[in-house]
Amino acid sequence: MKTKIAENIKFYRKQLGMTQGQLAEKLHGKKSLVSNYENGYSTPDIFTLCRLAEIFDITLDELVEWSDD
């Protein structure tokens, strides 16, 4: 199983016209945090995933988007 979380965070952030810095502020973190998520260097914990889904106004399933590839 692989996840598309990194791609989806970047996609939905751009859909809202937000910079990495602006999203990081909403998550009470640094810009490097969002950069690491988007580049796949780290994965958000469940609480951060829920917060991201809330910010993007999508479901957690939409954000995580699992596939069997």
mmCIF file with all atom_site columns, N, CA, C and O in Angstrom, residues 13 18-35 37-38 51-52 55:
data_model
loop_
_atom_site.group_PDB
_atom_site.id
_atom_site.type_symbol
_atom_site.label_atom_id
_atom_site.label_alt_id
_atom_site.label_comp_id
_atom_site.label_asym_id
_atom_site.label_entity_id
_atom_site.label_seq_id
_atom_site.pdbx_PDB_ins_code
_atom_site.Cartn_x
_atom_site.Cartn_y
_atom_site.Cartn_z
_atom_site.occupancy
_atom_site.B_iso_or_equiv
_atom_site.pdbx_formal_charge
_atom_site.auth_seq_id
_atom_site.auth_comp_id
_atom_site.auth_asym_id
_atom_site.auth_atom_id
_atom_site.pdbx_PDB_model_num
ATOM 1  N N  . ARG A 1 13 ? -3.479 22.554 -0.780 1.00 0.00 ? 13 ARG A N  1
ATOM 2  C CA . ARG A 1 13 ? -2.914 23.835 -0.350 1.00 0.00 ? 13 ARG A CA 1
ATOM 3  C C  . ARG A 1 13 ? -2.944 24.824 -1.507 1.00 0.00 ? 13 ARG A C  1
ATOM 4  O O  . ARG A 1 13 ? -3.371 25.972 -1.358 1.00 0.00 ? 13 ARG A O  1
ATOM 5  N N  . MET A 1 18 ? -2.760 29.004 -0.895 1.00 0.00 ? 18 MET A N  1
ATOM 6  C CA . MET A 1 18 ? -1.942 29.212 0.297  1.00 0.00 ? 18 MET A CA 1
ATOM 7  C C  . MET A 1 18 ? -0.481 28.885 0.016  1.00 0.00 ? 18 MET A C  1
ATOM 8  O O  . MET A 1 18 ? -0.183 27.996 -0.773 1.00 0.00 ? 18 MET A O  1
ATOM 9  N N  . THR A 1 19 ? 0.407  29.589 0.695  1.00 0.00 ? 19 THR A N  1
ATOM 10 C CA . THR A 1 19 ? 1.822  29.247 0.653  1.00 0.00 ? 19 THR A CA 1
ATOM 11 C C  . THR A 1 19 ? 2.081  28.188 1.725  1.00 0.00 ? 19 THR A C  1
ATOM 12 O O  . THR A 1 19 ? 1.241  27.965 2.613  1.00 0.00 ? 19 THR A O  1
ATOM 13 N N  . GLN A 1 20 ? 3.249  27.577 1.656  1.00 0.00 ? 20 GLN A N  1
ATOM 14 C CA . GLN A 1 20 ? 3.622  26.622 2.694  1.00 0.00 ? 20 GLN A CA 1
ATOM 15 C C  . GLN A 1 20 ? 3.683  27.321 4.052  1.00 0.00 ? 20 GLN A C  1
ATOM 16 O O  . GLN A 1 20 ? 3.265  26.749 5.059  1.00 0.00 ? 20 GLN A O  1
ATOM 17 N N  . GLY A 1 21 ? 4.162  28.534 4.059  1.00 0.00 ? 21 GLY A N  1
ATOM 18 C CA . GLY A 1 21 ? 4.247  29.298 5.296  1.00 0.00 ? 21 GLY A CA 1
ATOM 19 C C  . GLY A 1 21 ? 2.885  29.575 5.911  1.00 0.00 ? 21 GLY A C  1
ATOM 20 O O  . GLY A 1 21 ? 2.708  29.483 7.123  1.00 0.00 ? 21 GLY A O  1
ATOM 21 N N  . GLN A 1 22 ? 1.919  29.919 5.068  1.00 0.00 ? 22 GLN A N  1
ATOM 22 C CA . GLN A 1 22 ? 0.568  30.188 5.563  1.00 0.00 ? 22 GLN A CA 1
ATOM 23 C C  . GLN A 1 22 ? -0.062 28.923 6.151  1.00 0.00 ? 22 GLN A C  1
ATOM 24 O O  . GLN A 1 22 ? -0.712 28.978 7.198  1.00 0.00 ? 22 GLN A O  1
ATOM 25 N N  . LEU A 1 23 ? 0.137  27.796 5.472  1.00 0.00 ? 23 LEU A N  1
ATOM 26 C CA . LEU A 1 23 ? -0.403 26.544 5.997  1.00 0.00 ? 23 LEU A CA 1
ATOM 27 C C  . LEU A 1 23 ? 0.298  26.181 7.304  1.00 0.00 ? 23 LEU A C  1
ATOM 28 O O  . LEU A 1 23 ? -0.346 25.739 8.262  1.00 0.00 ? 23 LEU A O  1
ATOM 29 N N  . ALA A 1 24 ? 1.591  26.373 7.351  1.00 0.00 ? 24 ALA A N  1
ATOM 30 C CA . ALA A 1 24 ? 2.356  26.076 8.568  1.00 0.00 ? 24 ALA A CA 1
ATOM 31 C C  . ALA A 1 24 ? 1.827  26.893 9.752  1.00 0.00 ? 24 ALA A C  1
ATOM 32 O O  . ALA A 1 24 ? 1.716  26.369 10.863 1.00 0.00 ? 24 ALA A O  1
ATOM 33 N N  . GLU A 1 25 ? 1.488  28.160 9.509  1.00 0.00 ? 25 GLU A N  1
ATOM 34 C CA . GLU A 1 25 ? 0.933  28.999 10.568 1.00 0.00 ? 25 GLU A CA 1
ATOM 35 C C  . GLU A 1 25 ? -0.351 28.411 11.119 1.00 0.00 ? 25 GLU A C  1
ATOM 36 O O  . GLU A 1 25 ? -0.575 28.388 12.322 1.00 0.00 ? 25 GLU A O  1
ATOM 37 N N  . LYS A 1 26 ? -1.207 27.922 10.231 1.00 0.00 ? 26 LYS A N  1
ATOM 38 C CA . LYS A 1 26 ? -2.470 27.321 10.663 1.00 0.00 ? 26 LYS A CA 1
ATOM 39 C C  . LYS A 1 26 ? -2.235 26.041 11.465 1.00 0.00 ? 26 LYS A C  1
ATOM 40 O O  . LYS A 1 26 ? -3.063 25.660 12.286 1.00 0.00 ? 26 LYS A O  1
ATOM 41 N N  . LEU A 1 27 ? -1.108 25.386 11.209 1.00 0.00 ? 27 LEU A N  1
ATOM 42 C CA . LEU A 1 27 ? -0.766 24.162 11.930 1.00 0.00 ? 27 LEU A CA 1
ATOM 43 C C  . LEU A 1 27 ? 0.123  24.451 13.141 1.00 0.00 ? 27 LEU A C  1
ATOM 44 O O  . LEU A 1 27 ? 0.562  23.525 13.823 1.00 0.00 ? 27 LEU A O  1
ATOM 45 N N  . HIS A 1 28 ? 0.409  25.730 13.376 1.00 0.00 ? 28 HIS A N  1
ATOM 46 C CA . HIS A 1 28 ? 1.282  26.151 14.472 1.00 0.00 ? 28 HIS A CA 1
ATOM 47 C C  . HIS A 1 28 ? 2.664  25.517 14.357 1.00 0.00 ? 28 HIS A C  1
ATOM 48 O O  . HIS A 1 28 ? 3.240  25.047 15.334 1.00 0.00 ? 28 HIS A O  1
ATOM 49 N N  . GLY A 1 29 ? 3.170  25.496 13.113 1.00 0.00 ? 29 GLY A N  1
ATOM 50 C CA . GLY A 1 29 ? 4.492  24.928 12.858 1.00 0.00 ? 29 GLY A CA 1
ATOM 51 C C  . GLY A 1 29 ? 5.295  25.836 11.945 1.00 0.00 ? 29 GLY A C  1
ATOM 52 O O  . GLY A 1 29 ? 4.886  26.958 11.646 1.00 0.00 ? 29 GLY A O  1
ATOM 53 N N  . LYS A 1 30 ? 6.431  25.331 11.499 1.00 0.00 ? 30 LYS A N  1
ATOM 54 C CA . LYS A 1 30 ? 7.301  26.074 10.603 1.00 0.00 ? 30 LYS A CA 1
ATOM 55 C C  . LYS A 1 30 ? 7.060  25.652 9.155  1.00 0.00 ? 30 LYS A C  1
ATOM 56 O O  . LYS A 1 30 ? 6.536  24.574 8.892  1.00 0.00 ? 30 LYS A O  1
ATOM 57 N N  . LYS A 1 31 ? 7.476  26.518 8.233  1.00 0.00 ? 31 LYS A N  1
ATOM 58 C CA . LYS A 1 31 ? 7.329  26.232 6.811  1.00 0.00 ? 31 LYS A CA 1
ATOM 59 C C  . LYS A 1 31 ? 7.987  24.900 6.446  1.00 0.00 ? 31 LYS A C  1
ATOM 60 O O  . LYS A 1 31 ? 7.475  24.144 5.620  1.00 0.00 ? 31 LYS A O  1
ATOM 61 N N  . SER A 1 32 ? 9.112  24.591 7.094  1.00 0.00 ? 32 SER A N  1
ATOM 62 C CA . SER A 1 32 ? 9.817  23.342 6.795  1.00 0.00 ? 32 SER A CA 1
ATOM 63 C C  . SER A 1 32 ? 8.960  22.117 7.118  1.00 0.00 ? 32 SER A C  1
ATOM 64 O O  . SER A 1 32 ? 9.097  21.077 6.483  1.00 0.00 ? 32 SER A O  1
ATOM 65 N N  . LEU A 1 33 ? 8.055  22.252 8.081  1.00 0.00 ? 33 LEU A N  1
ATOM 66 C CA . LEU A 1 33 ? 7.147  21.155 8.420  1.00 0.00 ? 33 LEU A CA 1
ATOM 67 C C  . LEU A 1 33 ? 6.286  20.794 7.213  1.00 0.00 ? 33 LEU A C  1
ATOM 68 O O  . LEU A 1 33 ? 6.200  19.624 6.818  1.00 0.00 ? 33 LEU A O  1
ATOM 69 N N  . VAL A 1 34 ? 5.665  21.796 6.607  1.00 0.00 ? 34 VAL A N  1
ATOM 70 C CA . VAL A 1 34 ? 4.807  21.566 5.441  1.00 0.00 ? 34 VAL A CA 1
ATOM 71 C C  . VAL A 1 34 ? 5.649  21.073 4.267  1.00 0.00 ? 34 VAL A C  1
ATOM 72 O O  . VAL A 1 34 ? 5.238  20.159 3.551  1.00 0.00 ? 34 VAL A O  1
ATOM 73 N N  . SER A 1 35 ? 6.821  21.635 4.082  1.00 0.00 ? 35 SER A N  1
ATOM 74 C CA . SER A 1 35 ? 7.713  21.190 3.017  1.00 0.00 ? 35 SER A CA 1
ATOM 75 C C  . SER A 1 35 ? 8.057  19.712 3.180  1.00 0.00 ? 35 SER A C  1
ATOM 76 O O  . SER A 1 35 ? 8.027  18.945 2.208  1.00 0.00 ? 35 SER A O  1
ATOM 77 N N  . TYR A 1 37 ? 6.277  17.437 4.712  1.00 0.00 ? 37 TYR A N  1
ATOM 78 C CA . TYR A 1 37 ? 5.070  16.662 4.400  1.00 0.00 ? 37 TYR A CA 1
ATOM 79 C C  . TYR A 1 37 ? 4.900  16.530 2.885  1.00 0.00 ? 37 TYR A C  1
ATOM 80 O O  . TYR A 1 37 ? 4.658  15.447 2.380  1.00 0.00 ? 37 TYR A O  1
ATOM 81 N N  . GLU A 1 38 ? 5.030  17.645 2.176  1.00 0.00 ? 38 GLU A N  1
ATOM 82 C CA . GLU A 1 38 ? 4.790  17.650 0.733  1.00 0.00 ? 38 GLU A CA 1
ATOM 83 C C  . GLU A 1 38 ? 5.851  16.882 -0.045 1.00 0.00 ? 38 GLU A C  1
ATOM 84 O O  . GLU A 1 38 ? 5.572  16.371 -1.120 1.00 0.00 ? 38 GLU A O  1
ATOM 85 N N  . ARG A 1 51 ? -6.626 17.975 11.227 1.00 0.00 ? 51 ARG A N  1
ATOM 86 C CA . ARG A 1 51 ? -6.585 19.443 11.108 1.00 0.00 ? 51 ARG A CA 1
ATOM 87 C C  . ARG A 1 51 ? -6.446 19.861 9.642  1.00 0.00 ? 51 ARG A C  1
ATOM 88 O O  . ARG A 1 51 ? -7.105 20.795 9.197  1.00 0.00 ? 51 ARG A O  1
ATOM 89 N N  . LEU A 1 52 ? -5.602 19.163 8.893  1.00 0.00 ? 52 LEU A N  1
ATOM 90 C CA . LEU A 1 52 ? -5.449 19.463 7.467  1.00 0.00 ? 52 LEU A CA 1
ATOM 91 C C  . LEU A 1 52 ? -6.767 19.260 6.722  1.00 0.00 ? 52 LEU A C  1
ATOM 92 O O  . LEU A 1 52 ? -7.159 20.096 5.900  1.00 0.00 ? 52 LEU A O  1
ATOM 93 N N  . ILE A 1 55 ? -8.922 22.188 7.489  1.00 0.00 ? 55 ILE A N  1
ATOM 94 C CA . ILE A 1 55 ? -8.465 23.393 6.784  1.00 0.00 ? 55 ILE A CA 1
ATOM 95 C C  . ILE A 1 55 ? -8.857 23.328 5.310  1.00 0.00 ? 55 ILE A C  1
ATOM 96 O O  . ILE A 1 55 ? -9.323 24.318 4.739  1.00 0.00 ? 55 ILE A O  1
#
